[in-house]
Amino acid sequence: MSSSVSQSPKKITAEMLRKRKAANGSPKIVATTAYDYTFARLVDDLVDIILVGDSLGMVIQGNPDTLTVKIEDMVYHSRAVAQGAQQAHVVADMPFMSFQPSVEEALKNAGKLIAEGRADSVKLEGGVTILPMVEKLVAFGIPVLGHVGLTPQSVRGFGGYKIQGRTDSAKEAILQDALALDDAGVFGIVLEGIPSGLAKEITERVSCPTIGIGAGPDCDGQVLVSQDLLGMNPEFKPRFVKAFVDMSGLVREAVSNYGKEVKEGKFPSSEHSFQ
């Protein structure tokens, strides 16, 4: 007698993603955010990367920026997402001041995200200044996704959410950040809020894939915050965001219909009741 055991889809690894750069004709990398088990399950087989972003500070906690997010918040949400992601590669953001103070702090907190948060890799914002942290994490076998350009954790220094790399010197600095991260062994680099021409040049010069958000069409992949691509915050309309559905309207319509049926005594009916 023989028996067969169904296997879950093959988990996407950092190495697989890095090779997507090298393979001719590879499809572009698709990434979005998730912060809970249910949503992770919904998108697991539709995307390559699920980013547990520190953007949760804004879209989940309602803060004006990401700076208040703690490592404990990231571990909690990463663990929930990892429970629902059987195929997609789960990247957990390292929040503000969880890695900047020292290499030791970076290693300790990245270890928490991998061991307790069950993330497949971590993402760090910054370039040349954080190379010691990136190199140490990579050396210890923790895959790292880089992030340059408009880095939200530096919003105070930027004076707001402004496009970066407008001047020649700023372009060169971002390019050097990307090249340095590539040399340090990151498996990919998020390019956020930079001119499309600069993103194209970086993409052509680094050996790892680039993933754009507000960086034009020439990156090796794209990422959008799930709430943005679902149209859940219609008042938020930056140029780089496209809402692929009016989820805000759908949710309001559904809840309105529910409330109406409750008030009119139509729900629950016998169909939804136990006898």
Short mmCIF file of C-alpha atoms in Angstrom, two decimals:
data_model
loop_
_atom_site.label_atom_id
_atom_site.label_comp_id
_atom_site.label_asym_id
_atom_site.label_seq_id
_atom_site.Cartn_x
_atom_site.Cartn_y
_atom_site.Cartn_z
CA MET A 1 0.00 0.00 0.00
CA SER A 2 1.32 3.42 -0.90
CA SER A 3 0.24 6.79 0.25
CA SER A 4 0.91 10.24 -1.06
CA VAL A 5 1.37 13.40 0.93
CA SER A 6 0.53 16.69 -0.71
CA GLN A 7 3.31 19.19 -0.44
CA SER A 8 2.89 22.90 -0.03
CA PRO A 9 4.21 25.15 -2.83
CA LYS A 10 7.94 25.70 -2.75
CA LYS A 11 8.91 28.54 -0.46
CA ILE A 12 10.52 31.46 -2.26
CA THR A 13 13.96 32.12 -0.83
CA ALA A 14 16.26 35.13 -0.90
CA GLU A 15 18.59 33.23 -3.23
CA MET A 16 15.74 32.54 -5.67
CA LEU A 17 14.88 36.22 -5.71
CA ARG A 18 18.48 37.27 -6.28
CA LYS A 19 18.70 34.91 -9.26
CA ARG A 20 15.66 36.54 -10.82
CA LYS A 21 18.02 39.36 -11.75
CA ALA A 22 20.38 37.12 -13.64
CA ALA A 23 17.86 34.95 -15.50
CA ASN A 24 16.97 36.28 -18.92
CA GLY A 25 13.26 36.80 -19.36
CA SER A 26 12.49 36.41 -15.67
CA PRO A 27 9.13 37.87 -14.68
CA LYS A 28 9.33 41.00 -12.58
CA ILE A 29 9.15 40.57 -8.83
CA VAL A 30 5.75 41.35 -7.32
CA ALA A 31 5.62 42.55 -3.72
CA THR A 32 3.02 43.97 -1.38
CA THR A 33 2.59 44.46 2.34
CA ALA A 34 0.65 42.42 4.87
CA TYR A 35 0.31 42.77 8.62
CA ASP A 36 -1.89 39.80 9.58
CA TYR A 37 -2.54 36.10 8.95
CA THR A 38 -5.77 36.48 6.98
CA PHE A 39 -4.40 38.90 4.39
CA ALA A 40 -1.16 36.93 4.06
CA ARG A 41 -3.18 33.82 3.20
CA LEU A 42 -5.17 35.74 0.59
CA VAL A 43 -2.14 37.01 -1.33
CA ASP A 44 0.36 34.22 -0.66
CA ASP A 45 0.20 32.62 -4.11
CA LEU A 46 -0.21 35.93 -5.95
CA VAL A 47 3.03 37.69 -4.96
CA ASP A 48 6.71 36.85 -4.62
CA ILE A 49 7.36 38.96 -1.52
CA ILE A 50 5.16 39.88 1.42
CA LEU A 51 6.70 42.82 3.23
CA VAL A 52 5.76 43.25 6.86
CA GLY A 53 6.46 46.94 6.67
CA ASP A 54 7.00 49.40 9.47
CA SER A 55 4.35 51.23 7.47
CA LEU A 56 2.06 49.49 9.98
CA GLY A 57 2.79 52.49 12.19
CA MET A 58 0.70 54.53 9.77
CA VAL A 59 -1.88 52.19 8.19
CA ILE A 60 -2.49 50.00 11.27
CA GLN A 61 -1.65 52.24 14.25
CA GLY A 62 -2.74 55.54 12.70
CA ASN A 63 0.47 57.48 13.35
CA PRO A 64 1.75 60.21 10.99
CA ASP A 65 5.01 58.36 10.32
CA THR A 66 6.83 55.08 10.98
CA LEU A 67 9.11 56.34 13.73
CA THR A 68 7.09 55.07 16.71
CA VAL A 69 7.12 51.41 15.60
CA LYS A 70 8.98 49.11 18.01
CA ILE A 71 10.77 45.84 17.36
CA GLU A 72 8.07 44.10 19.43
CA ASP A 73 5.43 45.41 16.99
CA MET A 74 7.37 44.00 14.06
CA VAL A 75 7.90 40.61 15.70
CA TYR A 76 4.16 40.33 16.48
CA HIS A 77 2.96 41.20 12.99
CA SER A 78 5.72 39.25 11.24
CA ARG A 79 4.80 36.09 13.14
CA ALA A 80 1.14 36.49 12.17
CA VAL A 81 2.01 37.00 8.50
CA ALA A 82 4.45 34.07 8.48
CA GLN A 83 1.63 31.81 9.66
CA GLY A 84 -0.29 32.60 6.49
CA ALA A 85 2.57 32.70 3.98
CA GLN A 86 3.40 29.21 2.79
CA GLN A 87 4.94 30.29 -0.50
CA ALA A 88 5.73 34.01 -0.59
CA HIS A 89 9.00 35.29 0.87
CA VAL A 90 8.32 37.20 4.09
CA VAL A 91 10.49 40.28 4.66
CA ALA A 92 10.26 42.08 8.00
CA ASP A 93 11.26 45.72 8.32
CA MET A 94 13.78 46.62 10.99
CA PRO A 95 12.17 49.67 12.60
CA PHE A 96 13.72 53.00 13.53
CA MET A 97 16.67 52.68 15.93
CA SER A 98 16.52 48.88 16.00
CA PHE A 99 19.76 48.66 13.99
CA GLN A 100 21.30 52.14 13.74
CA PRO A 101 22.95 52.29 17.21
CA SER A 102 25.40 49.40 16.70
CA VAL A 103 26.21 46.19 14.88
CA GLU A 104 25.37 44.28 18.04
CA GLU A 105 21.92 45.88 18.28
CA ALA A 106 21.26 45.14 14.62
CA LEU A 107 22.24 41.50 15.02
CA LYS A 108 20.13 41.06 18.16
CA ASN A 109 17.00 42.58 16.66
CA ALA A 110 17.35 40.91 13.29
CA GLY A 111 17.67 37.64 15.17
CA LYS A 112 14.36 38.36 16.91
CA LEU A 113 12.60 38.94 13.61
CA ILE A 114 13.94 35.68 12.19
CA ALA A 115 13.59 33.46 15.27
CA GLU A 116 10.49 34.91 16.94
CA GLY A 117 8.86 36.69 14.02
CA ARG A 118 9.52 33.78 11.65
CA ALA A 119 10.53 36.18 8.87
CA ASP A 120 12.56 34.88 5.94
CA SER A 121 14.67 38.02 5.76
CA VAL A 122 14.92 41.57 7.07
CA LYS A 123 14.95 45.00 5.43
CA LEU A 124 17.16 47.89 6.51
CA GLU A 125 16.90 51.50 5.36
CA GLY A 126 20.12 53.27 4.42
CA GLY A 127 23.28 52.88 2.42
CA VAL A 128 26.96 53.44 3.10
CA THR A 129 26.39 54.40 6.74
CA ILE A 130 24.82 51.04 7.63
CA LEU A 131 27.26 48.80 5.75
CA PRO A 132 28.78 47.34 8.94
CA MET A 133 25.33 46.20 10.06
CA VAL A 134 24.44 44.72 6.66
CA GLU A 135 27.75 42.91 6.35
CA LYS A 136 27.44 41.38 9.83
CA LEU A 137 23.88 40.17 9.24
CA VAL A 138 24.82 38.62 5.90
CA ALA A 139 27.87 36.99 7.48
CA PHE A 140 25.60 35.40 10.09
CA GLY A 141 23.30 34.00 7.44
CA ILE A 142 20.46 36.53 7.77
CA PRO A 143 19.28 37.60 4.29
CA VAL A 144 19.01 41.37 3.90
CA LEU A 145 16.90 43.51 1.58
CA GLY A 146 18.32 47.01 1.18
CA HIS A 147 16.35 50.26 0.87
CA VAL A 148 17.67 53.56 -0.53
CA GLY A 149 16.30 56.83 -1.85
CA LEU A 150 13.33 58.13 0.11
CA THR A 151 13.80 56.22 3.33
CA PRO A 152 10.79 56.95 5.59
CA GLN A 153 12.79 56.56 8.80
CA SER A 154 14.78 59.63 7.72
CA VAL A 155 11.70 61.74 7.04
CA ARG A 156 12.68 64.33 9.67
CA GLY A 157 16.06 64.80 8.04
CA PHE A 158 14.48 65.06 4.59
CA GLY A 159 11.99 67.64 5.81
CA GLY A 160 9.04 65.53 4.69
CA TYR A 161 8.22 62.84 2.16
CA LYS A 162 10.09 64.38 -0.76
CA ILE A 163 11.49 62.81 -3.90
CA GLN A 164 15.21 62.20 -3.47
CA GLY A 165 18.01 62.33 -6.04
CA ARG A 166 17.03 65.51 -7.84
CA THR A 167 20.52 67.04 -7.93
CA ASP A 168 23.67 65.50 -9.41
CA SER A 169 25.28 65.13 -6.00
CA ALA A 170 22.16 63.53 -4.51
CA LYS A 171 21.93 61.12 -7.45
CA GLU A 172 25.54 60.11 -7.02
CA ALA A 173 25.09 59.54 -3.29
CA ILE A 174 22.09 57.25 -3.84
CA LEU A 175 23.93 55.38 -6.58
CA GLN A 176 26.91 54.81 -4.30
CA ASP A 177 24.59 53.64 -1.52
CA ALA A 178 23.05 51.06 -3.86
CA LEU A 179 26.42 49.86 -5.18
CA ALA A 180 27.77 49.51 -1.64
CA LEU A 181 24.74 47.47 -0.52
CA ASP A 182 25.09 45.25 -3.57
CA ASP A 183 28.76 44.62 -2.75
CA ALA A 184 27.78 43.86 0.87
CA GLY A 185 25.61 40.96 -0.28
CA VAL A 186 21.99 42.12 -0.08
CA PHE A 187 19.63 39.97 -2.15
CA GLY A 188 17.74 43.00 -3.42
CA ILE A 189 17.31 46.75 -3.01
CA VAL A 190 14.11 48.76 -2.65
CA LEU A 191 14.34 52.03 -4.58
CA GLU A 192 11.81 54.49 -3.20
CA GLY A 193 10.88 57.97 -4.34
CA ILE A 194 13.63 58.65 -6.87
CA PRO A 195 13.63 59.79 -10.53
CA SER A 196 13.01 56.97 -12.98
CA GLY A 197 16.27 57.65 -14.82
CA LEU A 198 18.28 57.15 -11.64
CA ALA A 199 16.37 53.97 -10.85
CA LYS A 200 17.13 52.66 -14.34
CA GLU A 201 20.85 53.37 -13.92
CA ILE A 202 20.99 51.67 -10.53
CA THR A 203 19.08 48.68 -11.87
CA GLU A 204 21.56 48.31 -14.71
CA ARG A 205 24.62 48.61 -12.47
CA VAL A 206 23.81 46.39 -9.48
CA SER A 207 23.89 42.61 -9.61
CA CYS A 208 20.88 42.13 -7.34
CA PRO A 209 17.24 42.88 -8.22
CA THR A 210 15.78 46.31 -7.60
CA ILE A 211 12.22 46.73 -6.36
CA GLY A 212 10.65 50.08 -7.03
CA ILE A 213 8.05 52.19 -5.28
CA GLY A 214 7.74 55.58 -6.86
CA ALA A 215 10.86 54.83 -8.92
CA GLY A 216 9.50 54.26 -12.42
CA PRO A 217 9.04 51.19 -14.64
CA ASP A 218 12.61 49.99 -15.12
CA CYS A 219 13.17 48.26 -11.77
CA ASP A 220 13.27 44.47 -11.54
CA GLY A 221 10.07 44.48 -9.48
CA GLN A 222 7.52 46.68 -7.77
CA VAL A 223 6.06 47.00 -4.27
CA LEU A 224 2.94 48.83 -3.09
CA VAL A 225 1.38 49.05 0.35
CA SER A 226 -1.67 46.78 0.28
CA GLN A 227 -4.03 49.44 1.62
CA ASP A 228 -2.95 51.73 -1.23
CA LEU A 229 -3.35 49.28 -4.09
CA LEU A 230 -6.75 48.24 -2.69
CA GLY A 231 -8.01 51.81 -2.52
CA MET A 232 -8.67 51.68 1.21
CA ASN A 233 -7.57 55.27 1.80
CA PRO A 234 -9.04 57.31 -1.08
CA GLU A 235 -7.72 60.58 0.36
CA PHE A 236 -4.13 59.34 -0.07
CA LYS A 237 -3.27 59.94 -3.73
CA PRO A 238 0.47 60.30 -4.34
CA ARG A 239 1.53 60.04 -7.96
CA PHE A 240 3.16 56.62 -7.59
CA VAL A 241 0.06 54.87 -6.20
CA LYS A 242 -2.55 53.13 -8.33
CA ALA A 243 -5.69 51.77 -6.67
CA PHE A 244 -6.69 48.54 -8.44
CA VAL A 245 -10.07 48.35 -6.68
CA ASP A 246 -12.25 50.69 -4.63
CA MET A 247 -12.10 48.62 -1.45
CA SER A 248 -13.10 51.62 0.63
CA GLY A 249 -16.37 51.83 -1.26
CA LEU A 250 -16.94 48.06 -1.18
CA VAL A 251 -16.40 47.87 2.58
CA ARG A 252 -18.70 50.80 3.28
CA GLU A 253 -21.38 49.35 1.02
CA ALA A 254 -21.18 45.93 2.69
CA VAL A 255 -21.34 47.33 6.22
CA SER A 256 -24.19 49.65 5.23
CA ASN A 257 -26.16 46.71 3.81
CA TYR A 258 -25.46 44.68 6.95
CA GLY A 259 -26.65 47.49 9.19
CA LYS A 260 -29.78 47.98 7.13
CA GLU A 261 -30.73 44.29 7.35
CA VAL A 262 -30.11 44.20 11.09
CA LYS A 263 -32.30 47.26 11.66
CA GLU A 264 -35.07 45.85 9.47
CA GLY A 265 -34.94 42.44 11.13
CA LYS A 266 -33.89 40.67 7.94
CA PHE A 267 -30.62 39.40 9.40
CA PRO A 268 -30.23 36.88 10.80
CA SER A 269 -32.90 34.90 9.00
CA SER A 270 -33.75 31.24 9.61
CA GLU A 271 -30.98 30.38 7.17
CA HIS A 272 -28.44 31.84 9.57
CA SER A 273 -30.03 30.53 12.78
CA PHE A 274 -29.81 27.24 14.69
CA GLN A 275 -33.01 25.25 15.25
#
